[in-house]
Tab-separated table of C-alpha atoms in Angstrom:
chain	number	residue	atom	x	y	z
A	1	MET	CA	0.000	0.000	0.000
A	2	ALA	CA	1.326	3.467	-0.869
A	3	GLU	CA	2.474	5.617	2.020
A	4	ASP	CA	-0.231	8.214	1.528
A	5	ALA	CA	-2.894	5.509	1.415
A	6	ILE	CA	-1.764	4.390	4.881
A	7	ASP	CA	-1.851	7.993	6.110
A	8	GLU	CA	-5.334	8.298	4.717
A	9	ARG	CA	-6.453	5.072	6.370
A	10	LEU	CA	-5.038	6.195	9.710
A	11	LEU	CA	-6.689	9.605	9.505
A	12	ALA	CA	-10.018	7.938	8.701
A	13	ALA	CA	-9.594	5.497	11.600
A	14	ALA	CA	-8.703	8.340	13.970
A	15	ARG	CA	-11.760	10.267	12.833
A	16	THR	CA	-13.976	7.274	13.547
A	17	CYS	CA	-12.408	6.936	17.014
A	18	VAL	CA	-12.976	10.640	17.777
A	19	LEU	CA	-16.612	10.297	16.706
A	20	ALA	CA	-16.993	7.259	18.957
A	21	TYR	CA	-14.944	8.225	22.020
A	22	GLY	CA	-14.053	11.905	21.757
A	23	VAL	CA	-10.571	13.398	21.695
A	24	ARG	CA	-9.303	12.485	25.165
A	25	ARG	CA	-10.365	8.853	25.071
A	26	THR	CA	-8.986	8.128	21.595
A	27	SER	CA	-5.803	6.092	21.995
A	28	LEU	CA	-3.114	5.278	19.497
A	29	THR	CA	-3.804	1.580	20.077
A	30	ASP	CA	-7.478	2.051	19.132
A	31	VAL	CA	-6.521	3.874	15.944
A	32	ALA	CA	-3.880	1.311	14.923
A	33	ARG	CA	-6.275	-1.567	15.563
A	34	ARG	CA	-9.084	0.040	13.605
A	35	ALA	CA	-6.742	0.815	10.683
A	36	HIS	CA	-5.261	-2.726	10.783
A	37	VAL	CA	-1.705	-1.442	11.132
A	38	SER	CA	0.892	-1.838	13.872
A	39	ARG	CA	1.583	0.833	16.481
A	40	PRO	CA	5.097	1.470	15.079
A	41	THR	CA	3.493	2.168	11.683
A	42	VAL	CA	1.504	4.957	13.317
A	43	TYR	CA	4.556	6.275	15.202
A	44	ARG	CA	6.556	6.496	11.972
A	45	ARG	CA	3.941	8.997	10.737
A	46	TRP	CA	2.778	10.864	13.872
A	47	PRO	CA	4.769	11.440	17.071
A	48	ASP	CA	1.696	10.782	19.226
A	49	VAL	CA	-2.052	10.368	19.074
A	50	ARG	CA	-2.671	14.052	20.003
A	51	THR	CA	-0.872	15.201	16.831
A	52	LEU	CA	-2.813	12.693	14.744
A	53	VAL	CA	-6.128	13.851	16.218
A	54	SER	CA	-5.079	17.454	15.636
A	55	ASP	CA	-4.603	16.634	11.962
A	56	VAL	CA	-8.056	15.025	11.891
A	57	LEU	CA	-9.593	18.219	13.273
A	58	THR	CA	-7.661	20.428	10.824
A	59	ARG	CA	-8.926	18.267	7.954
A	60	GLU	CA	-12.453	18.663	9.268
A	61	TRP	CA	-12.039	22.461	9.202
A	62	LYS	CA	-10.743	22.172	5.617
A	63	THR	CA	-13.779	20.134	4.588
A	64	VAL	CA	-16.214	22.634	6.109
A	65	LEU	CA	-14.368	25.665	4.718
A	66	THR	CA	-14.101	24.138	1.246
A	67	ALA	CA	-17.786	23.210	1.171
A	68	GLY	CA	-18.750	26.693	2.373
A	69	GLY	CA	-16.467	28.374	-0.152
A	70	ARG	CA	-18.174	26.434	-2.923
A	71	VAL	CA	-21.642	27.906	-2.329
A	72	PRO	CA	-22.875	29.087	-5.729
A	73	VAL	CA	-23.496	32.787	-5.287
A	74	THR	CA	-23.484	35.843	-7.430
A	75	GLY	CA	-23.543	39.478	-6.455
A	76	SER	CA	-21.009	41.790	-4.880
A	77	GLY	CA	-17.939	40.649	-2.975
A	78	ARG	CA	-19.820	41.386	0.242
A	79	GLU	CA	-22.862	39.329	-0.759
A	80	ARG	CA	-20.655	36.400	-1.767
A	81	LEU	CA	-18.694	36.584	1.478
A	82	VAL	CA	-21.808	36.774	3.677
A	83	ALA	CA	-23.327	33.779	1.874
A	84	GLY	CA	-20.056	31.873	2.363
A	85	ILE	CA	-19.903	32.785	6.062
A	86	ILE	CA	-23.436	31.522	6.644
A	87	ALA	CA	-22.715	28.271	4.793
A	88	ILE	CA	-19.515	27.711	6.772
A	89	ALA	CA	-21.177	28.611	10.080
A	90	GLU	CA	-23.951	26.094	9.400
A	91	GLY	CA	-21.383	23.522	8.310
A	92	MET	CA	-19.463	23.994	11.571
A	93	ARG	CA	-22.589	23.876	13.700
A	94	ASP	CA	-23.788	20.637	12.097
A	95	ASN	CA	-20.407	18.916	11.800
A	96	SER	CA	-20.487	15.624	13.691
A	97	VAL	CA	-16.793	15.670	14.674
A	98	PHE	CA	-16.952	19.195	16.096
A	99	ARG	CA	-20.183	18.371	17.891
A	100	LYS	CA	-18.561	15.328	19.478
A	101	VAL	CA	-15.528	17.340	20.641
A	102	ARG	CA	-17.795	20.035	22.028
A	103	ASP	CA	-19.905	17.519	23.943
A	104	ALA	CA	-17.245	15.004	25.042
A	105	ASP	CA	-14.136	17.177	25.422
A	106	PRO	CA	-15.150	20.804	25.857
A	107	GLU	CA	-11.871	21.482	27.709
A	108	HIS	CA	-10.096	20.688	24.424
A	109	LEU	CA	-11.699	23.841	22.964
A	110	LEU	CA	-10.698	26.106	25.842
A	111	PRO	CA	-7.216	27.163	24.657
A	112	TYR	CA	-8.648	27.986	21.225
A	113	LEU	CA	-11.332	30.143	22.813
A	114	LEU	CA	-9.090	31.931	25.282
A	115	ASP	CA	-5.425	31.783	24.348
A	116	ARG	CA	-4.445	31.150	20.771
A	117	LEU	CA	-5.904	30.430	17.382
A	118	GLY	CA	-5.660	26.895	16.052
A	119	THR	CA	-4.753	25.999	12.485
A	120	GLY	CA	-8.390	25.665	11.423
A	121	GLN	CA	-9.333	29.005	12.946
A	122	ARG	CA	-6.436	30.684	11.141
A	123	MET	CA	-7.521	29.083	7.867
A	124	ALA	CA	-11.051	30.444	8.368
A	125	ILE	CA	-9.746	33.949	9.117
A	126	ASP	CA	-7.503	33.798	6.068
A	127	LEU	CA	-10.438	32.808	3.862
A	128	ALA	CA	-12.471	35.713	5.239
A	129	ARG	CA	-9.520	38.065	4.740
A	130	ARG	CA	-9.364	37.188	1.040
A	131	GLY	CA	-13.140	37.615	0.678
A	132	ILE	CA	-12.895	41.019	2.365
A	133	ALA	CA	-10.108	42.132	0.026
A	134	ASP	CA	-12.302	41.099	-2.947
A	135	GLY	CA	-15.248	43.061	-1.549
A	136	GLN	CA	-13.084	46.113	-0.949
A	137	ALA	CA	-11.844	45.895	-4.537
A	138	ASP	CA	-15.415	46.115	-5.898
A	139	GLY	CA	-16.393	48.757	-3.305
A	140	SER	CA	-19.012	46.610	-1.530
A	141	ILE	CA	-16.993	46.325	1.726
A	142	ARG	CA	-15.816	49.320	3.758
A	143	PRO	CA	-12.120	50.198	3.858
A	144	GLY	CA	-9.975	48.851	6.698
A	145	ASP	CA	-7.274	46.263	7.269
A	146	PRO	CA	-8.773	43.042	5.825
A	147	ALA	CA	-6.908	40.895	8.387
A	148	ARG	CA	-8.369	42.877	11.280
A	149	LEU	CA	-11.904	42.846	9.898
A	150	ALA	CA	-11.598	39.110	9.219
A	151	HIS	CA	-10.418	38.418	12.778
A	152	VAL	CA	-13.252	40.375	14.421
A	153	LEU	CA	-15.831	38.815	12.136
A	154	PHE	CA	-14.464	35.338	12.841
A	155	LEU	CA	-14.697	35.786	16.629
A	156	ALA	CA	-18.285	37.013	16.406
A	157	VAL	CA	-19.346	34.221	14.045
A	158	GLN	CA	-17.625	31.559	16.159
A	159	ALA	CA	-19.450	32.774	19.275
A	160	LEU	CA	-22.819	32.502	17.503
A	161	VAL	CA	-21.990	29.049	16.140
A	162	LEU	CA	-20.969	27.751	19.567
A	163	SER	CA	-24.149	29.150	21.070
A	164	ALA	CA	-26.253	27.564	18.321
A	165	MET	CA	-24.613	24.207	19.135
A	166	ALA	CA	-25.761	24.430	22.760
A	167	GLY	CA	-29.038	23.681	24.410
A	168	HIS	CA	-30.820	26.115	26.697
A	169	ASP	CA	-29.983	29.838	26.895
A	170	ALA	CA	-28.732	29.417	23.323
A	171	ILE	CA	-29.239	31.174	20.023
A	172	GLY	CA	-31.688	29.077	18.021
A	173	ARG	CA	-30.685	27.481	14.733
A	174	GLU	CA	-32.996	29.625	12.592
A	175	VAL	CA	-32.047	32.746	14.535
A	176	MET	CA	-28.366	32.063	13.892
A	177	ARG	CA	-28.760	32.277	10.129
A	178	GLU	CA	-30.811	35.435	10.139
A	179	GLU	CA	-28.773	37.355	12.715
A	180	LEU	CA	-25.470	36.180	11.241
A	181	ARG	CA	-26.547	37.659	7.931
A	182	THR	CA	-27.377	41.025	9.530
A	183	LEU	CA	-24.274	41.020	11.736
A	184	ALA	CA	-21.796	40.128	8.986
A	185	ASP	CA	-23.440	42.203	6.291
A	186	SER	CA	-23.780	45.358	8.397
A	187	TYR	CA	-20.289	45.051	9.891
A	188	LEU	CA	-18.732	44.688	6.432
A	189	ARG	CA	-20.812	47.512	4.973
A	190	GLY	CA	-19.910	49.726	7.965
B	1	MET	CA	-21.860	43.541	63.987
B	2	ALA	CA	-25.018	43.625	61.853
B	3	GLU	CA	-25.713	40.573	59.743
B	4	ASP	CA	-25.253	42.389	56.446
B	5	ALA	CA	-21.943	43.830	57.611
B	6	ILE	CA	-20.695	40.280	58.169
B	7	ASP	CA	-21.964	39.275	54.703
B	8	GLU	CA	-20.143	42.263	53.269
B	9	ARG	CA	-16.935	41.400	55.090
B	10	LEU	CA	-17.106	37.783	53.872
B	11	LEU	CA	-17.728	38.831	50.284
B	12	ALA	CA	-14.761	41.203	50.452
B	13	ALA	CA	-12.565	38.482	51.984
B	14	ALA	CA	-13.655	35.996	49.306
B	15	ARG	CA	-12.870	38.556	46.598
B	16	THR	CA	-9.386	39.038	48.022
B	17	CYS	CA	-8.871	35.260	48.075
B	18	VAL	CA	-10.006	34.920	44.446
B	19	LEU	CA	-7.602	37.679	43.426
B	20	ALA	CA	-4.790	35.917	45.270
B	21	TYR	CA	-5.469	32.238	44.540
B	22	GLY	CA	-8.120	32.038	41.833
B	23	VAL	CA	-11.499	30.316	42.082
B	24	ARG	CA	-10.464	26.704	42.497
B	25	ARG	CA	-7.855	27.291	45.199
B	26	THR	CA	-10.024	29.571	47.336
B	27	SER	CA	-11.162	27.594	50.373
B	28	LEU	CA	-13.831	28.386	52.921
B	29	THR	CA	-11.172	28.220	55.641
B	30	ASP	CA	-9.101	30.909	53.876
B	31	VAL	CA	-12.126	33.170	53.569
B	32	ALA	CA	-13.210	32.694	57.203
B	33	ARG	CA	-9.683	33.349	58.465
B	34	ARG	CA	-9.270	36.468	56.374
B	35	ALA	CA	-12.675	37.795	57.503
B	36	HIS	CA	-11.913	36.925	61.153
B	37	VAL	CA	-15.056	34.847	61.530
B	38	SER	CA	-15.584	31.155	62.282
B	39	ARG	CA	-16.321	28.575	59.600
B	40	PRO	CA	-19.860	27.977	60.966
B	41	THR	CA	-20.510	31.729	60.565
B	42	VAL	CA	-19.758	31.341	56.863
B	43	TYR	CA	-21.863	28.187	56.577
B	44	ARG	CA	-24.872	29.943	58.115
B	45	ARG	CA	-24.758	32.349	55.147
B	46	TRP	CA	-23.502	30.243	52.205
B	47	PRO	CA	-23.887	26.486	51.731
B	48	ASP	CA	-20.329	26.194	50.363
B	49	VAL	CA	-17.406	28.232	49.128
B	50	ARG	CA	-18.427	27.779	45.458
B	51	THR	CA	-21.724	29.583	46.082
B	52	LEU	CA	-19.917	32.352	47.939
B	53	VAL	CA	-17.400	32.772	45.103
B	54	SER	CA	-20.280	32.756	42.612
B	55	ASP	CA	-21.816	35.683	44.506
B	56	VAL	CA	-18.459	37.481	44.391
B	57	LEU	CA	-18.359	37.104	40.600
B	58	THR	CA	-21.974	38.224	40.203
B	59	ARG	CA	-21.191	41.351	42.264
B	60	GLU	CA	-18.204	42.006	40.028
B	61	TRP	CA	-20.481	41.879	36.983
B	62	LYS	CA	-22.852	44.300	38.733
B	63	THR	CA	-20.013	46.714	39.447
B	64	VAL	CA	-18.820	46.671	35.826
B	65	LEU	CA	-22.348	46.935	34.396
B	66	THR	CA	-23.282	49.778	36.743
B	67	ALA	CA	-20.107	51.729	35.957
B	68	GLY	CA	-20.639	51.192	32.215
B	69	GLY	CA	-24.292	52.182	32.454
B	70	ARG	CA	-23.254	55.456	34.114
B	71	VAL	CA	-21.206	56.709	31.149
B	72	PRO	CA	-22.387	60.263	30.506
B	73	VAL	CA	-23.606	60.268	26.952
B	74	THR	CA	-26.121	62.102	24.905
B	75	GLY	CA	-27.472	61.341	21.491
B	76	SER	CA	-29.852	58.710	20.181
B	77	GLY	CA	-30.705	55.494	21.992
B	78	ARG	CA	-28.303	53.686	19.677
B	79	GLU	CA	-25.435	56.068	20.388
B	80	ARG	CA	-26.001	55.787	24.136
B	81	LEU	CA	-26.135	52.000	23.971
B	82	VAL	CA	-22.979	51.700	21.865
B	83	ALA	CA	-21.094	54.007	24.258
B	84	GLY	CA	-22.321	51.905	27.210
B	85	ILE	CA	-21.307	48.642	25.494
B	86	ILE	CA	-17.782	49.955	24.884
B	87	ALA	CA	-17.461	51.149	28.494
B	88	ILE	CA	-18.688	47.808	29.838
B	89	ALA	CA	-16.470	45.815	27.456
B	90	GLU	CA	-13.423	47.803	28.590
B	91	GLY	CA	-14.481	47.405	32.217
B	92	MET	CA	-14.716	43.624	31.779
B	93	ARG	CA	-11.421	43.403	29.954
B	94	ASP	CA	-9.573	45.375	32.633
B	95	ASN	CA	-11.330	43.887	35.672
B	96	SER	CA	-8.758	42.272	37.958
B	97	VAL	CA	-11.093	39.548	39.269
B	98	PHE	CA	-12.164	38.432	35.790
B	99	ARG	CA	-8.561	38.532	34.601
B	100	LYS	CA	-7.528	36.321	37.516
B	101	VAL	CA	-10.294	33.786	36.795
B	102	ARG	CA	-9.389	33.774	33.119
B	103	ASP	CA	-5.702	33.171	33.853
B	104	ALA	CA	-5.921	30.867	36.884
B	105	ASP	CA	-9.183	28.972	36.280
B	106	PRO	CA	-10.087	29.150	32.604
B	107	GLU	CA	-12.042	25.887	32.968
B	108	HIS	CA	-14.399	27.792	35.295
B	109	LEU	CA	-15.450	29.879	32.274
B	110	LEU	CA	-16.086	26.916	29.998
B	111	PRO	CA	-19.729	26.159	30.925
B	112	TYR	CA	-20.591	29.847	30.499
B	113	LEU	CA	-19.001	29.862	27.056
B	114	LEU	CA	-20.505	26.608	25.839
B	115	ASP	CA	-23.547	25.539	27.813
B	116	ARG	CA	-25.523	28.097	29.733
B	117	LEU	CA	-25.543	31.761	30.608
B	118	GLY	CA	-24.497	32.755	34.120
B	119	THR	CA	-26.264	35.363	36.239
B	120	GLY	CA	-23.847	38.134	35.214
B	121	GLN	CA	-24.208	37.320	31.529
B	122	ARG	CA	-27.993	37.401	31.832
B	123	MET	CA	-27.797	40.770	33.605
B	124	ALA	CA	-25.658	42.139	30.753
B	125	ILE	CA	-28.089	40.860	28.117
B	126	ASP	CA	-30.996	42.338	30.032
B	127	LEU	CA	-29.284	45.721	30.199
B	128	ALA	CA	-28.657	45.604	26.428
B	129	ARG	CA	-32.263	44.535	25.835
B	130	ARG	CA	-33.540	47.638	27.631
B	131	GLY	CA	-31.137	49.879	25.709
B	132	ILE	CA	-32.320	48.319	22.448
B	133	ALA	CA	-35.975	48.918	23.336
B	134	ASP	CA	-35.107	52.588	24.042
B	135	GLY	CA	-33.316	52.899	20.710
B	136	GLN	CA	-36.219	51.293	18.868
B	137	ALA	CA	-38.594	53.757	20.541
B	138	ASP	CA	-36.661	56.734	19.149
B	139	GLY	CA	-36.136	55.019	15.772
B	140	SER	CA	-32.333	54.820	16.014
B	141	ILE	CA	-32.261	50.996	16.270
B	142	ARG	CA	-33.774	48.679	13.681
B	143	PRO	CA	-36.915	46.695	14.501
B	144	GLY	CA	-36.600	43.158	15.825
B	145	ASP	CA	-37.033	41.264	19.090
B	146	PRO	CA	-34.894	43.253	21.588
B	147	ALA	CA	-34.059	40.089	23.574
B	148	ARG	CA	-32.746	38.365	20.455
B	149	LEU	CA	-30.695	41.360	19.314
B	150	ALA	CA	-29.305	41.758	22.840
B	151	HIS	CA	-28.278	38.099	22.997
B	152	VAL	CA	-26.466	38.141	19.642
B	153	LEU	CA	-24.747	41.409	20.473
B	154	PHE	CA	-23.672	40.085	23.869
B	155	LEU	CA	-22.082	36.951	22.365
B	156	ALA	CA	-20.141	38.979	19.811
B	157	VAL	CA	-18.961	41.530	22.376
B	158	GLN	CA	-17.962	38.824	24.862
B	159	ALA	CA	-15.871	37.083	22.195
B	160	LEU	CA	-14.006	40.307	21.421
B	161	VAL	CA	-13.439	41.043	25.114
B	162	LEU	CA	-12.043	37.555	25.769
B	163	SER	CA	-9.750	37.904	22.777
B	164	ALA	CA	-8.564	41.329	23.957
B	165	MET	CA	-7.719	39.772	27.343
B	166	ALA	CA	-5.418	37.235	25.684
B	167	GLY	CA	-1.863	37.502	24.453
B	168	HIS	CA	-0.806	36.466	20.973
B	169	ASP	CA	-3.233	35.855	18.113
B	170	ALA	CA	-5.509	38.301	19.923
B	171	ILE	CA	-7.470	41.409	19.072
B	172	GLY	CA	-5.432	44.365	20.338
B	173	ARG	CA	-6.800	46.657	23.040
B	174	GLU	CA	-7.122	49.683	20.755
B	175	VAL	CA	-8.576	47.576	17.976
B	176	MET	CA	-11.251	46.245	20.342
B	177	ARG	CA	-12.689	49.684	20.990
B	178	GLU	CA	-12.788	50.746	17.373
B	179	GLU	CA	-14.161	47.494	15.926
B	180	LEU	CA	-16.651	47.071	18.767
B	181	ARG	CA	-18.044	50.475	17.906
B	182	THR	CA	-18.444	49.551	14.228
B	183	LEU	CA	-19.787	46.073	14.988
B	184	ALA	CA	-22.369	47.167	17.573
B	185	ASP	CA	-23.403	50.347	15.785
B	186	SER	CA	-23.826	48.732	12.370
B	187	TYR	CA	-25.607	45.650	13.755
B	188	LEU	CA	-28.079	47.820	15.664
B	189	ARG	CA	-28.616	50.156	12.710
B	190	GLY	CA	-29.088	47.137	10.416
């Protein structure tokens, strides 16, 4: 089997384990067993199970961001960006891996909410930054540092998505879409 | 000493303990010793140290919200609300008790970020809700359920404040003020 096919099989096995057990309770032994490879085979590719699971989560971000970026929209740069943001926000909210992490291992999210941005968050901000630059080029988005606007917008959207994933005291699913549209559109218009 | 003076002394002692040790490492014994009262005296007023510390944090919210609500501003309901939101956001960001909890006991914040609103958060949303109703009455804020608008606005503002309290990858302190103004003002204008 080609090297990258083994990587792929391991990432898929790790994803299945995260869905079943969460982040903390996924062990390298579980992943190796499920992928029908030896533990040393895993260790030749990832230094530990945390790094492997991290890669699973980054891939999940990529999937959601790619799907959201593919939404067929026309209109101004701002309209396209707002439509993309809503699609990505709904993709995040409904993603089974993220939902499992949120429910089983909320403490895993803490550093990314309080201390530093993870790879997936930085990818999302970068995507927004490019959309903002496009919208500024066609005059549909107000002037301002695209990286700064993207960062602020990301934090606000993330907060609404996390609330919409919760139960009581939360922003409802329908409300999220509508208010996200107003929030993002009005913030970008200025 | 009057009963409420003892309550007051215990709340002040608990606040000092939280500032020194954080939430998790504050014990009822520490608080009683610092307030020069016996442990049973504390237990007659609070069932446990967690409840006492909870009351300390709720009072801290009240202090910040009251100070922010007192900002002398004129103008439309929307202008007054935006000025109040910025004052409260800066008060939260710079509050020594909240900073200590964030640094020493971030896991204490997790349920309030993911699962349910705490008393202080609900007070903040309620304050915003009343400001929104005022702004709708004078036509400076767009129509829409004031409770819903207040909730969305609160989540976005809270995310920016938490980011501005962090180190790297964070929204800068100056940036927070400027972008908060644009975000809140444009969202409320619609």
